[in-house]
mmCIF file of C-alpha atoms and ligand atoms in Angstrom:
data_model
loop_
_atom_site.group_PDB
_atom_site.id
_atom_site.type_symbol
_atom_site.label_atom_id
_atom_site.label_comp_id
_atom_site.label_asym_id
_atom_site.label_seq_id
_atom_site.Cartn_x
_atom_site.Cartn_y
_atom_site.Cartn_z
ATOM 1 C CA MET A 1 81.106 -25.605 -40.414
ATOM 2 C CA ARG A 2 77.338 -24.972 -40.384
ATOM 3 C CA ILE A 3 74.802 -27.577 -39.282
ATOM 4 C CA VAL A 4 71.170 -27.589 -40.404
ATOM 5 C CA GLN A 5 68.624 -30.034 -38.951
ATOM 6 C CA VAL A 6 65.887 -31.572 -41.056
ATOM 7 C CA PRO A 7 63.005 -32.012 -38.573
ATOM 8 C CA LEU A 8 61.227 -35.269 -39.419
ATOM 9 C CA GLY A 9 60.675 -36.970 -36.054
ATOM 10 C CA SER A 10 62.472 -40.303 -35.848
ATOM 11 C CA ARG A 11 63.782 -39.738 -39.403
ATOM 12 C CA SER A 12 65.391 -36.372 -38.601
ATOM 13 C CA TYR A 13 68.942 -35.818 -39.775
ATOM 14 C CA ALA A 14 71.696 -33.240 -39.992
ATOM 15 C CA ILE A 15 73.098 -31.461 -43.028
ATOM 16 C CA LYS A 16 76.698 -30.404 -42.407
ATOM 17 C CA VAL A 17 78.140 -27.686 -44.643
ATOM 18 C CA GLY A 18 81.800 -26.665 -44.762
ATOM 19 C CA GLY A 19 85.273 -27.290 -46.171
ATOM 20 C CA GLY A 20 87.289 -30.490 -45.746
ATOM 21 C CA LEU A 21 84.273 -32.632 -44.771
ATOM 22 C CA LEU A 22 85.100 -35.537 -47.080
ATOM 23 C CA SER A 23 88.066 -36.473 -44.906
ATOM 24 C CA ARG A 24 85.640 -36.650 -41.935
ATOM 25 C CA LEU A 25 83.185 -38.972 -43.700
ATOM 26 C CA GLY A 26 84.284 -42.037 -41.698
ATOM 27 C CA ALA A 27 84.141 -40.257 -38.344
ATOM 28 C CA GLU A 28 80.710 -38.818 -39.144
ATOM 29 C CA CYS A 29 79.375 -42.247 -40.179
ATOM 30 C CA ALA A 30 80.818 -43.783 -37.008
ATOM 31 C CA ARG A 31 78.668 -41.367 -34.939
ATOM 32 C CA LEU A 32 75.576 -42.809 -36.647
ATOM 33 C CA LYS A 33 76.392 -46.285 -35.327
ATOM 34 C CA LEU A 34 75.928 -48.013 -38.680
ATOM 35 C CA GLY A 35 77.158 -51.517 -39.576
ATOM 36 C CA HIS A 36 80.785 -51.821 -40.622
ATOM 37 C CA ARG A 37 80.233 -52.886 -44.228
ATOM 38 C CA CYS A 38 79.258 -50.163 -46.702
ATOM 39 C CA ALA A 39 79.241 -49.265 -50.391
ATOM 40 C CA ILE A 40 80.114 -45.958 -51.997
ATOM 41 C CA ILE A 41 78.076 -45.376 -55.149
ATOM 42 C CA THR A 42 79.642 -42.740 -57.365
ATOM 43 C CA ASP A 43 80.146 -41.905 -61.057
ATOM 44 C CA PHE A 44 83.360 -42.015 -63.067
ATOM 45 C CA ASN A 45 83.968 -38.226 -63.013
ATOM 46 C CA VAL A 46 83.463 -37.901 -59.292
ATOM 47 C CA GLY A 47 85.022 -41.258 -58.429
ATOM 48 C CA LYS A 48 88.342 -40.459 -60.035
ATOM 49 C CA ARG A 49 88.588 -37.258 -57.998
ATOM 50 C CA PHE A 50 87.109 -38.126 -54.627
ATOM 51 C CA ALA A 51 86.605 -41.889 -54.169
ATOM 52 C CA LYS A 52 90.103 -42.449 -52.788
ATOM 53 C CA ALA A 53 89.635 -39.858 -50.035
ATOM 54 C CA ALA A 54 86.192 -41.248 -49.177
ATOM 55 C CA LEU A 55 87.441 -44.862 -49.041
ATOM 56 C CA LYS A 56 90.427 -43.842 -46.927
ATOM 57 C CA SER A 57 88.283 -41.935 -44.449
ATOM 58 C CA LEU A 58 85.793 -44.805 -44.073
ATOM 59 C CA SER A 59 88.535 -47.425 -43.667
ATOM 60 C CA ALA A 60 90.341 -45.293 -41.083
ATOM 61 C CA SER A 61 87.165 -45.300 -38.986
ATOM 62 C CA GLY A 62 86.934 -49.097 -39.095
ATOM 63 C CA PHE A 63 84.436 -49.496 -41.960
ATOM 64 C CA ASP A 64 84.829 -52.005 -44.764
ATOM 65 C CA PRO A 65 83.847 -50.061 -47.903
ATOM 66 C CA VAL A 66 83.369 -51.272 -51.479
ATOM 67 C CA LEU A 67 83.209 -48.954 -54.464
ATOM 68 C CA ILE A 68 80.477 -49.064 -57.111
ATOM 69 C CA THR A 69 81.062 -46.730 -60.040
ATOM 70 C CA VAL A 70 78.424 -45.922 -62.665
ATOM 71 C CA PRO A 71 78.776 -43.887 -65.886
ATOM 72 C CA ALA A 72 78.307 -40.135 -65.388
ATOM 73 C CA GLY A 73 75.103 -38.494 -66.530
ATOM 74 C CA GLU A 74 71.348 -38.866 -66.596
ATOM 75 C CA LYS A 75 71.521 -42.170 -68.498
ATOM 76 C CA SER A 76 72.585 -43.897 -65.276
ATOM 77 C CA LYS A 77 69.283 -42.978 -63.643
ATOM 78 C CA ARG A 78 67.447 -46.063 -64.919
ATOM 79 C CA ILE A 79 66.091 -49.344 -63.592
ATOM 80 C CA GLY A 80 68.845 -51.387 -65.301
ATOM 81 C CA MET A 81 71.479 -49.504 -63.309
ATOM 82 C CA VAL A 82 69.528 -50.031 -60.094
ATOM 83 C CA GLU A 83 69.667 -53.782 -60.727
ATOM 84 C CA LYS A 84 73.425 -53.653 -61.399
ATOM 85 C CA CYS A 85 73.893 -51.912 -58.056
ATOM 86 C CA TYR A 86 71.717 -54.498 -56.224
ATOM 87 C CA ASN A 87 73.830 -57.307 -57.716
ATOM 88 C CA GLN A 88 77.053 -55.692 -56.550
ATOM 89 C CA LEU A 89 75.658 -55.108 -53.070
ATOM 90 C CA ALA A 90 74.543 -58.729 -52.847
ATOM 91 C CA THR A 91 77.883 -60.006 -54.205
ATOM 92 C CA HIS A 92 79.682 -58.041 -51.510
ATOM 93 C CA ARG A 93 77.194 -59.335 -48.933
ATOM 94 C CA LEU A 94 75.865 -56.026 -47.745
ATOM 95 C CA GLU A 95 73.221 -56.703 -45.129
ATOM 96 C CA ARG A 96 70.502 -54.778 -43.308
ATOM 97 C CA LYS A 97 72.888 -52.860 -41.053
ATOM 98 C CA SER A 98 75.212 -52.015 -43.946
ATOM 99 C CA PHE A 99 74.880 -48.592 -45.518
ATOM 100 C CA ILE A 100 75.352 -46.753 -48.798
ATOM 101 C CA VAL A 101 77.224 -43.511 -49.397
ATOM 102 C CA ALA A 102 75.999 -41.520 -52.420
ATOM 103 C CA LEU A 103 79.072 -39.599 -53.593
ATOM 104 C CA GLY A 104 78.273 -37.293 -56.516
ATOM 105 C CA GLY A 105 75.696 -35.001 -58.055
ATOM 106 C CA GLY A 106 71.941 -35.378 -58.217
ATOM 107 C CA VAL A 107 72.092 -38.343 -60.588
ATOM 108 C CA VAL A 108 74.149 -40.433 -58.171
ATOM 109 C CA GLY A 109 72.106 -39.204 -55.186
ATOM 110 C CA ASP A 110 68.767 -40.105 -56.785
ATOM 111 C CA LEU A 111 70.025 -43.496 -58.004
ATOM 112 C CA ALA A 112 71.898 -44.505 -54.834
ATOM 113 C CA GLY A 113 69.045 -43.250 -52.654
ATOM 114 C CA PHE A 114 66.569 -45.403 -54.559
ATOM 115 C CA VAL A 115 68.889 -48.409 -54.307
ATOM 116 C CA ALA A 116 69.157 -47.803 -50.545
ATOM 117 C CA ALA A 117 65.373 -47.412 -50.236
ATOM 118 C CA THR A 118 64.704 -50.784 -51.840
ATOM 119 C CA TYR A 119 67.695 -53.128 -51.309
ATOM 120 C CA LEU A 120 66.670 -55.547 -48.520
ATOM 121 C CA ARG A 121 63.547 -53.337 -48.182
ATOM 122 C CA GLY A 122 65.719 -50.408 -47.163
ATOM 123 C CA ILE A 123 69.178 -49.868 -45.714
ATOM 124 C CA PRO A 124 70.590 -46.567 -44.359
ATOM 125 C CA PHE A 125 72.290 -44.103 -46.680
ATOM 126 C CA VAL A 126 74.400 -40.974 -46.432
ATOM 127 C CA GLN A 127 74.480 -38.230 -49.046
ATOM 128 C CA VAL A 128 77.807 -36.625 -49.994
ATOM 129 C CA PRO A 129 76.688 -34.201 -52.729
ATOM 130 C CA THR A 130 79.410 -32.773 -54.976
ATOM 131 C CA THR A 131 77.496 -30.354 -57.229
ATOM 132 C CA LEU A 132 75.935 -27.068 -56.135
ATOM 133 C CA LEU A 133 72.527 -28.327 -57.303
ATOM 134 C CA ALA A 134 72.875 -31.491 -55.231
ATOM 135 C CA GLN A 135 74.027 -29.607 -52.105
ATOM 136 C CA VAL A 136 71.176 -27.096 -52.110
ATOM 137 C CA ASP A 137 68.432 -29.292 -53.480
ATOM 138 C CA SER A 138 68.572 -32.945 -54.504
ATOM 139 C CA SER A 139 70.465 -34.407 -51.518
ATOM 140 C CA VAL A 140 67.990 -32.913 -49.033
ATOM 141 C CA GLY A 141 64.391 -33.993 -48.550
ATOM 142 C CA GLY A 142 64.380 -37.661 -49.484
ATOM 143 C CA LYS A 143 63.157 -37.707 -53.070
ATOM 144 C CA THR A 144 64.945 -40.629 -54.718
ATOM 145 C CA GLY A 145 64.291 -42.369 -58.002
ATOM 146 C CA VAL A 146 65.039 -43.103 -61.621
ATOM 147 C CA ASN A 147 63.674 -42.269 -65.061
ATOM 148 C CA LEU A 148 61.592 -44.304 -67.476
ATOM 149 C CA LYS A 149 61.760 -43.908 -71.260
ATOM 150 C CA LEU A 150 58.409 -42.097 -70.987
ATOM 151 C CA GLY A 151 59.621 -39.490 -68.557
ATOM 152 C CA LYS A 152 61.920 -38.320 -65.801
ATOM 153 C CA ASN A 153 61.653 -39.440 -62.175
ATOM 154 C CA LEU A 154 58.605 -41.610 -62.839
ATOM 155 C CA VAL A 155 59.755 -44.366 -60.435
ATOM 156 C CA GLY A 156 60.975 -43.584 -56.951
ATOM 157 C CA ALA A 157 60.495 -43.415 -53.222
ATOM 158 C CA PHE A 158 60.542 -40.839 -50.471
ATOM 159 C CA TYR A 159 63.469 -42.112 -48.435
ATOM 160 C CA GLN A 160 65.468 -39.851 -46.146
ATOM 161 C CA PRO A 161 69.247 -40.074 -45.762
ATOM 162 C CA ARG A 162 70.793 -40.421 -42.294
ATOM 163 C CA LEU A 163 73.192 -37.536 -42.903
ATOM 164 C CA VAL A 164 74.109 -35.052 -45.647
ATOM 165 C CA LEU A 165 77.755 -33.918 -45.843
ATOM 166 C CA CYS A 166 78.219 -30.881 -48.109
ATOM 167 C CA ASP A 167 81.957 -30.489 -48.657
ATOM 168 C CA LEU A 168 82.429 -27.095 -50.347
ATOM 169 C CA ASP A 169 85.946 -28.074 -51.474
ATOM 170 C CA THR A 170 84.435 -30.471 -54.018
ATOM 171 C CA PHE A 171 83.353 -27.416 -56.061
ATOM 172 C CA LYS A 172 87.004 -26.783 -56.978
ATOM 173 C CA THR A 173 86.696 -29.291 -59.814
ATOM 174 C CA LEU A 174 83.056 -28.687 -60.743
ATOM 175 C CA PRO A 175 82.761 -27.415 -64.355
ATOM 176 C CA LYS A 176 81.574 -23.791 -64.611
ATOM 177 C CA ARG A 177 78.399 -24.633 -66.517
ATOM 178 C CA GLU A 178 77.358 -27.161 -63.825
ATOM 179 C CA TYR A 179 78.111 -24.644 -61.068
ATOM 180 C CA LEU A 180 76.021 -21.910 -62.715
ATOM 181 C CA SER A 181 73.190 -24.370 -63.234
ATOM 182 C CA GLY A 182 73.116 -24.873 -59.436
ATOM 183 C CA LEU A 183 72.899 -21.105 -58.946
ATOM 184 C CA ALA A 184 69.469 -21.135 -60.613
ATOM 185 C CA GLU A 185 68.162 -23.236 -57.698
ATOM 186 C CA VAL A 186 69.861 -20.895 -55.217
ATOM 187 C CA VAL A 187 68.066 -17.884 -56.749
ATOM 188 C CA LYS A 188 64.816 -19.860 -56.552
ATOM 189 C CA TYR A 189 65.074 -20.098 -52.736
ATOM 190 C CA GLY A 190 65.295 -16.298 -52.531
ATOM 191 C CA VAL A 191 62.213 -15.895 -54.721
ATOM 192 C CA ILE A 192 60.038 -18.483 -52.978
ATOM 193 C CA TYR A 193 60.935 -17.934 -49.336
ATOM 194 C CA ASP A 194 63.470 -15.320 -48.400
ATOM 195 C CA GLY A 195 63.649 -11.784 -49.786
ATOM 196 C CA VAL A 196 66.672 -11.057 -47.571
ATOM 197 C CA LEU A 197 68.574 -13.981 -49.117
ATOM 198 C CA PHE A 198 67.634 -12.652 -52.570
ATOM 199 C CA THR A 199 69.096 -9.216 -51.739
ATOM 200 C CA GLN A 200 72.255 -10.868 -50.356
ATOM 201 C CA LEU A 201 72.614 -12.822 -53.587
ATOM 202 C CA GLU A 202 72.314 -9.592 -55.605
ATOM 203 C CA ARG A 203 74.960 -7.965 -53.401
ATOM 204 C CA ASN A 204 77.371 -10.931 -53.185
ATOM 205 C CA LEU A 205 77.037 -12.325 -56.686
ATOM 206 C CA ALA A 206 80.658 -11.597 -57.647
ATOM 207 C CA LYS A 207 81.895 -13.566 -54.609
ATOM 208 C CA LEU A 208 79.550 -16.426 -55.430
ATOM 209 C CA LEU A 209 80.722 -16.504 -59.013
ATOM 210 C CA ARG A 210 84.329 -16.851 -57.842
ATOM 211 C CA ARG A 211 83.177 -19.607 -55.452
ATOM 212 C CA ASP A 212 84.284 -17.768 -52.318
ATOM 213 C CA ARG A 213 84.140 -20.394 -49.561
ATOM 214 C CA LEU A 214 82.657 -18.229 -46.747
ATOM 215 C CA THR A 215 79.939 -16.814 -48.989
ATOM 216 C CA LEU A 216 79.144 -20.291 -50.275
ATOM 217 C CA CYS A 217 78.966 -21.691 -46.751
ATOM 218 C CA ASP A 218 76.322 -19.113 -45.748
ATOM 219 C CA VAL A 219 74.356 -19.468 -48.971
ATOM 220 C CA VAL A 220 74.363 -23.289 -49.138
ATOM 221 C CA ALA A 221 73.412 -23.513 -45.440
ATOM 222 C CA ARG A 222 70.563 -20.982 -45.878
ATOM 223 C CA CYS A 223 69.182 -22.848 -48.921
ATOM 224 C CA CYS A 224 69.332 -26.130 -46.966
ATOM 225 C CA GLU A 225 67.583 -24.445 -44.019
ATOM 226 C CA ILE A 226 64.749 -23.324 -46.295
ATOM 227 C CA LYS A 227 64.416 -26.747 -47.879
ATOM 228 C CA ALA A 228 64.495 -28.375 -44.417
ATOM 229 C CA GLU A 229 61.713 -26.060 -43.173
ATOM 230 C CA VAL A 230 59.541 -26.829 -46.167
ATOM 231 C CA VAL A 231 60.160 -30.600 -46.138
ATOM 232 C CA GLY A 232 59.684 -30.658 -42.344
ATOM 233 C CA GLN A 233 56.126 -29.376 -42.898
ATOM 234 C CA ASP A 234 55.241 -31.377 -45.996
ATOM 235 C CA GLU A 235 57.548 -34.342 -46.602
ATOM 236 C CA THR A 236 55.517 -36.024 -49.356
ATOM 237 C CA GLU A 237 54.395 -32.934 -51.282
ATOM 238 C CA SER A 238 50.716 -32.843 -50.434
ATOM 239 C CA GLY A 239 50.845 -29.037 -50.440
ATOM 240 C CA LEU A 240 53.569 -26.603 -49.377
ATOM 241 C CA ARG A 241 56.506 -28.608 -50.801
ATOM 242 C CA ALA A 242 55.190 -27.703 -54.258
ATOM 243 C CA ILE A 243 56.679 -24.198 -53.805
ATOM 244 C CA LEU A 244 60.099 -25.759 -54.471
ATOM 245 C CA ASN A 245 58.870 -26.198 -58.035
ATOM 246 C CA PHE A 246 58.826 -22.469 -58.871
ATOM 247 C CA GLY A 247 59.928 -22.207 -62.520
ATOM 248 C CA HIS A 248 59.887 -25.990 -62.889
ATOM 249 C CA THR A 249 56.616 -26.506 -64.796
ATOM 250 C CA ILE A 250 57.927 -24.541 -67.748
ATOM 251 C CA GLY A 251 61.543 -25.584 -67.023
ATOM 252 C CA HIS A 252 60.783 -29.313 -67.144
ATOM 253 C CA ALA A 253 58.823 -28.799 -70.357
ATOM 254 C CA ILE A 254 61.833 -27.008 -71.878
ATOM 255 C CA GLU A 255 64.137 -29.904 -70.898
ATOM 256 C CA ASN A 256 61.691 -32.467 -72.235
ATOM 257 C CA SER A 257 60.649 -30.760 -75.474
ATOM 258 C CA SER A 258 64.207 -29.777 -76.461
ATOM 259 C CA GLY A 259 65.464 -33.352 -75.911
ATOM 260 C CA TYR A 260 67.199 -33.957 -72.574
ATOM 261 C CA GLY A 261 70.800 -32.753 -72.612
ATOM 262 C CA LYS A 262 70.477 -29.536 -74.619
ATOM 263 C CA PHE A 263 69.782 -27.516 -71.476
ATOM 264 C CA LEU A 264 71.084 -28.391 -68.035
ATOM 265 C CA HIS A 265 68.311 -28.544 -65.415
ATOM 266 C CA GLY A 266 69.256 -25.188 -63.861
ATOM 267 C CA GLU A 267 69.457 -23.491 -67.263
ATOM 268 C CA ALA A 268 65.943 -24.661 -68.115
ATOM 269 C CA ILE A 269 64.534 -23.579 -64.757
ATOM 270 C CA SER A 270 66.237 -20.202 -65.080
ATOM 271 C CA ILE A 271 64.157 -19.595 -68.214
ATOM 272 C CA GLY A 272 61.186 -21.176 -66.396
ATOM 273 C CA GLN A 273 61.539 -18.756 -63.465
ATOM 274 C CA VAL A 274 61.559 -15.742 -65.762
ATOM 275 C CA ALA A 275 58.437 -17.016 -67.553
ATOM 276 C CA ALA A 276 56.776 -17.766 -64.186
ATOM 277 C CA SER A 277 57.607 -14.210 -63.051
ATOM 278 C CA LYS A 278 55.862 -12.813 -66.134
ATOM 279 C CA LEU A 279 52.810 -14.953 -65.369
ATOM 280 C CA SER A 280 52.993 -13.823 -61.740
ATOM 281 C CA GLN A 281 52.804 -10.165 -62.818
ATOM 282 C CA LYS A 282 49.586 -10.860 -64.709
ATOM 283 C CA VAL A 283 47.932 -13.310 -62.277
ATOM 284 C CA LEU A 284 49.096 -12.213 -58.811
ATOM 285 C CA GLY A 285 50.245 -8.646 -59.432
ATOM 286 C CA LEU A 286 53.963 -9.331 -58.822
ATOM 287 C CA PRO A 287 55.481 -5.822 -59.073
ATOM 288 C CA SER A 288 57.330 -5.320 -62.362
ATOM 289 C CA GLY A 289 60.374 -4.184 -60.343
ATOM 290 C CA ASP A 290 60.512 -7.608 -58.654
ATOM 291 C CA ALA A 291 60.119 -9.459 -61.973
ATOM 292 C CA GLY A 292 62.959 -7.327 -63.364
ATOM 293 C CA ARG A 293 65.213 -8.133 -60.385
ATOM 294 C CA ILE A 294 64.616 -11.889 -60.817
ATOM 295 C CA GLU A 295 65.467 -11.771 -64.521
ATOM 296 C CA SER A 296 68.479 -9.548 -63.915
ATOM 297 C CA LEU A 297 69.949 -11.753 -61.141
ATOM 298 C CA LEU A 298 69.618 -14.891 -63.270
ATOM 299 C CA HIS A 299 71.125 -13.114 -66.281
ATOM 300 C CA ARG A 300 74.035 -11.753 -64.224
ATOM 301 C CA SER A 301 74.585 -15.309 -62.953
ATOM 302 C CA GLY A 302 75.434 -16.315 -66.514
ATOM 303 C CA LEU A 303 72.172 -18.211 -67.002
ATOM 304 C CA PRO A 304 69.842 -18.113 -70.021
ATOM 305 C CA VAL A 305 66.634 -16.168 -69.383
ATOM 306 C CA LYS A 306 64.732 -16.577 -72.627
ATOM 307 C CA LEU A 307 64.209 -19.002 -75.427
ATOM 308 C CA LYS A 308 63.322 -18.405 -79.083
ATOM 309 C CA LEU A 309 60.799 -20.952 -80.322
ATOM 310 C CA ASN A 310 59.289 -21.571 -83.754
ATOM 311 C CA PRO A 311 55.582 -22.588 -83.882
ATOM 312 C CA ARG A 312 56.434 -26.314 -83.954
ATOM 313 C CA GLN A 313 58.722 -26.039 -80.914
ATOM 314 C CA ARG A 314 56.047 -24.018 -79.083
ATOM 315 C CA LYS A 315 53.515 -26.763 -79.698
ATOM 316 C CA LYS A 316 55.931 -29.368 -78.341
ATOM 317 C CA LEU A 317 56.596 -27.260 -75.260
ATOM 318 C CA PHE A 318 52.890 -26.927 -74.444
ATOM 319 C CA ALA A 319 52.359 -30.664 -74.966
ATOM 320 C CA ALA A 320 55.255 -31.376 -72.582
ATOM 321 C CA MET A 321 53.743 -29.080 -69.963
ATOM 322 C CA ARG A 322 50.521 -31.073 -70.003
ATOM 323 C CA LEU A 323 52.527 -34.268 -69.337
ATOM 324 C CA ASP A 324 54.257 -32.789 -66.296
ATOM 325 C CA LYS A 325 53.839 -34.591 -62.953
ATOM 326 C CA LYS A 326 52.427 -31.363 -61.500
ATOM 327 C CA VAL A 327 49.315 -31.622 -63.683
ATOM 328 C CA SER A 328 46.337 -32.168 -61.378
ATOM 329 C CA ASP A 329 42.874 -33.170 -62.671
ATOM 330 C CA GLY A 330 44.067 -32.465 -66.199
ATOM 331 C CA GLU A 331 44.969 -28.849 -65.316
ATOM 332 C CA VAL A 332 48.487 -27.461 -65.321
ATOM 333 C CA ARG A 333 49.043 -25.753 -61.949
ATOM 334 C CA PHE A 334 51.723 -23.155 -61.335
ATOM 335 C CA VAL A 335 53.718 -21.804 -58.440
ATOM 336 C CA LEU A 336 53.567 -18.029 -58.817
ATOM 337 C CA ALA A 337 55.154 -15.158 -56.906
ATOM 338 C CA GLU A 338 53.320 -12.358 -55.088
ATOM 339 C CA LYS A 339 56.583 -10.615 -54.329
ATOM 340 C CA ILE A 340 60.211 -11.669 -53.985
ATOM 341 C CA GLY A 341 60.202 -13.965 -50.933
ATOM 342 C CA ARG A 342 56.552 -15.048 -51.138
ATOM 343 C CA VAL A 343 54.833 -17.452 -53.538
ATOM 344 C CA ARG A 344 51.530 -19.325 -53.884
ATOM 345 C CA PHE A 345 51.161 -22.849 -55.209
ATOM 346 C CA GLY A 346 48.359 -24.526 -57.166
ATOM 347 C CA CYS A 347 47.620 -21.399 -59.251
ATOM 348 C CA GLN A 348 45.461 -21.818 -62.319
ATOM 349 C CA VAL A 349 46.527 -19.774 -65.308
ATOM 350 C CA PRO A 350 44.255 -18.893 -68.246
ATOM 351 C CA ALA A 351 45.610 -20.398 -71.489
ATOM 352 C CA GLU A 352 45.975 -17.027 -73.241
ATOM 353 C CA LEU A 353 48.129 -15.621 -70.420
ATOM 354 C CA LEU A 354 50.341 -18.701 -70.542
ATOM 355 C CA ALA A 355 50.737 -18.318 -74.302
ATOM 356 C CA GLN A 356 51.813 -14.675 -73.834
ATOM 357 C CA ALA A 357 54.344 -15.498 -71.106
ATOM 358 C CA VAL A 358 56.060 -18.309 -72.974
HETATM 359 P P1 NAD B 1 74.892 -34.758 -62.231
HETATM 360 O O1 NAD B 1 74.763 -35.610 -61.060
HETATM 361 O O2 NAD B 1 74.707 -35.360 -63.576
HETATM 362 O O3 NAD B 1 76.310 -34.023 -62.179
HETATM 363 C C1 NAD B 1 76.662 -33.156 -63.228
HETATM 364 C C2 NAD B 1 78.019 -33.520 -63.834
HETATM 365 O O4 NAD B 1 79.049 -33.054 -62.973
HETATM 366 C C3 NAD B 1 78.254 -35.025 -64.007
HETATM 367 O O5 NAD B 1 78.970 -35.221 -65.190
HETATM 368 C C4 NAD B 1 79.121 -35.376 -62.797
HETATM 369 O O6 NAD B 1 79.940 -36.493 -63.050
HETATM 370 C C5 NAD B 1 79.946 -34.119 -62.635
HETATM 371 N N1 NAD B 1 80.408 -33.813 -61.278
HETATM 372 C C6 NAD B 1 79.686 -33.906 -60.145
HETATM 373 N N2 NAD B 1 80.384 -33.392 -59.111
HETATM 374 C C7 NAD B 1 81.579 -33.002 -59.611
HETATM 375 C C8 NAD B 1 82.709 -32.361 -59.043
HETATM 376 N N3 NAD B 1 82.730 -31.974 -57.758
HETATM 377 N N4 NAD B 1 83.768 -32.124 -59.843
HETATM 378 C C9 NAD B 1 83.730 -32.468 -61.168
HETATM 379 N N5 NAD B 1 82.669 -33.025 -61.776
HETATM 380 C C10 NAD B 1 81.601 -33.276 -60.995
HETATM 381 O O7 NAD B 1 73.867 -33.520 -62.196
HETATM 382 P P2 NAD B 1 73.234 -32.634 -61.038
HETATM 383 O O8 NAD B 1 72.925 -31.346 -61.677
HETATM 384 O O9 NAD B 1 74.030 -32.655 -59.793
HETATM 385 O O10 NAD B 1 71.874 -33.413 -60.721
HETATM 386 C C11 NAD B 1 70.861 -33.536 -61.674
HETATM 387 C C12 NAD B 1 69.931 -34.641 -61.252
HETATM 388 O O11 NAD B 1 69.359 -34.298 -59.993
HETATM 389 C C13 NAD B 1 68.761 -34.875 -62.208
HETATM 390 O O12 NAD B 1 68.634 -36.246 -62.450
HETATM 391 C C14 NAD B 1 67.567 -34.351 -61.431
HETATM 392 O O13 NAD B 1 66.381 -35.046 -61.766
HETATM 393 C C15 NAD B 1 67.987 -34.625 -60.020
HETATM 394 N N6 NAD B 1 67.317 -33.791 -59.018
HETATM 395 C C16 NAD B 1 66.775 -34.433 -57.957
HETATM 396 C C17 NAD B 1 66.157 -33.702 -56.964
HETATM 397 C C18 NAD B 1 65.626 -34.395 -55.746
HETATM 398 O O14 NAD B 1 64.959 -33.743 -54.937
HETATM 399 N N7 NAD B 1 65.901 -35.656 -55.566
HETATM 400 C C19 NAD B 1 66.095 -32.298 -57.048
HETATM 401 C C20 NAD B 1 66.661 -31.683 -58.150
HETATM 402 C C21 NAD B 1 67.277 -32.445 -59.129
HETATM 403 N N1 LIG B 2 63.406 -30.529 -55.848
HETATM 404 C C1 LIG B 2 62.055 -30.442 -55.411
HETATM 405 C C2 LIG B 2 61.779 -31.200 -54.144
HETATM 406 O O1 LIG B 2 62.677 -31.751 -53.548
HETATM 407 O O2 LIG B 2 60.670 -31.287 -53.745
#
């Protein structure tokens, strides 16, 4: 097992990465000295596979868990579902010392985290992420929230979990497309922060694609370490944390303008990273060899790297980019790469260069 610390003063916590961790959920929660009543929030796909083990582990450690199951998918990330969860928590008399376990992918983590941040003005929560994307990204760093009809993640809170348990065995049942989507975020960490990790990914891709446990343990732990370092310096995204959005300005616009659901998040940000690399060549002089390596690694990971758009779709994409949360003073700002392993945030890009890259 690997342990990564997220350094946030009194809100610091550990991320534990390894196999068989779900069966240790109860023991790990007991070390945190939380109240004995708790709720697992999960979705139907994840619940039918892992809820029993989680409930058993919590009960064996003396906790009194209840199970709240929501439909799988992005549609559960909405205010109405938050209210349903509050009602269940209140019905089961969860109180201030009680805690929530978010068992699932990023949807469950964001929803359950927001419920935990706001129920009784905040109760503790533990993340047990079960997708690759959730283990390397969404469960770490405390961004929680839900969508509005007008856009994704428009309501939320920064609220840190007390512990993140990344059980690599949960990937055994994760559909291939979801797994590959998570790999796009893994590649991103190499581009933004760690050229050595990027080279390791190039070298060990075959092992990663067959979900080799030892390789995954190193890679997931390294991605969490990078995210922890970044969040430790800039928890609420006033600066540095923006680097985690490499490929996301264009990626989010692709998700939005194509209607959510056509592309998975990682698929859209794979295309977004390739487009951002092209912009980086023009604006920051990213060597063409580096841009080629980024595109090639994403392509070899089974991810889409380009998108054919007709003029109407192009217009929609540009409109979506202007609506992105990362727009500042009416200007779209980009995270761009100087070389693999080093990026700059807040870059302005002339409109004609953007048009060429997309
Ligand atoms: P998801 O939670 O929808 O999970 C994907 C699918 O896989 C779902 O159908 C789920 O039921 C299923 N699943 C999950 N684990 C499984 C397993 N082990 N075996 C079988 N099926 C499993 O999607 P996701 O990609 O994990 O997360 C996407 C969400 O994360 C988006 O809402 C996005 O906005 C959010 N996100 C948040 C942050 C953050 O910092 N908070 C960062 C990135 C993404
Ligand atoms: N996923 C981007 C962030 O956590 O800031």
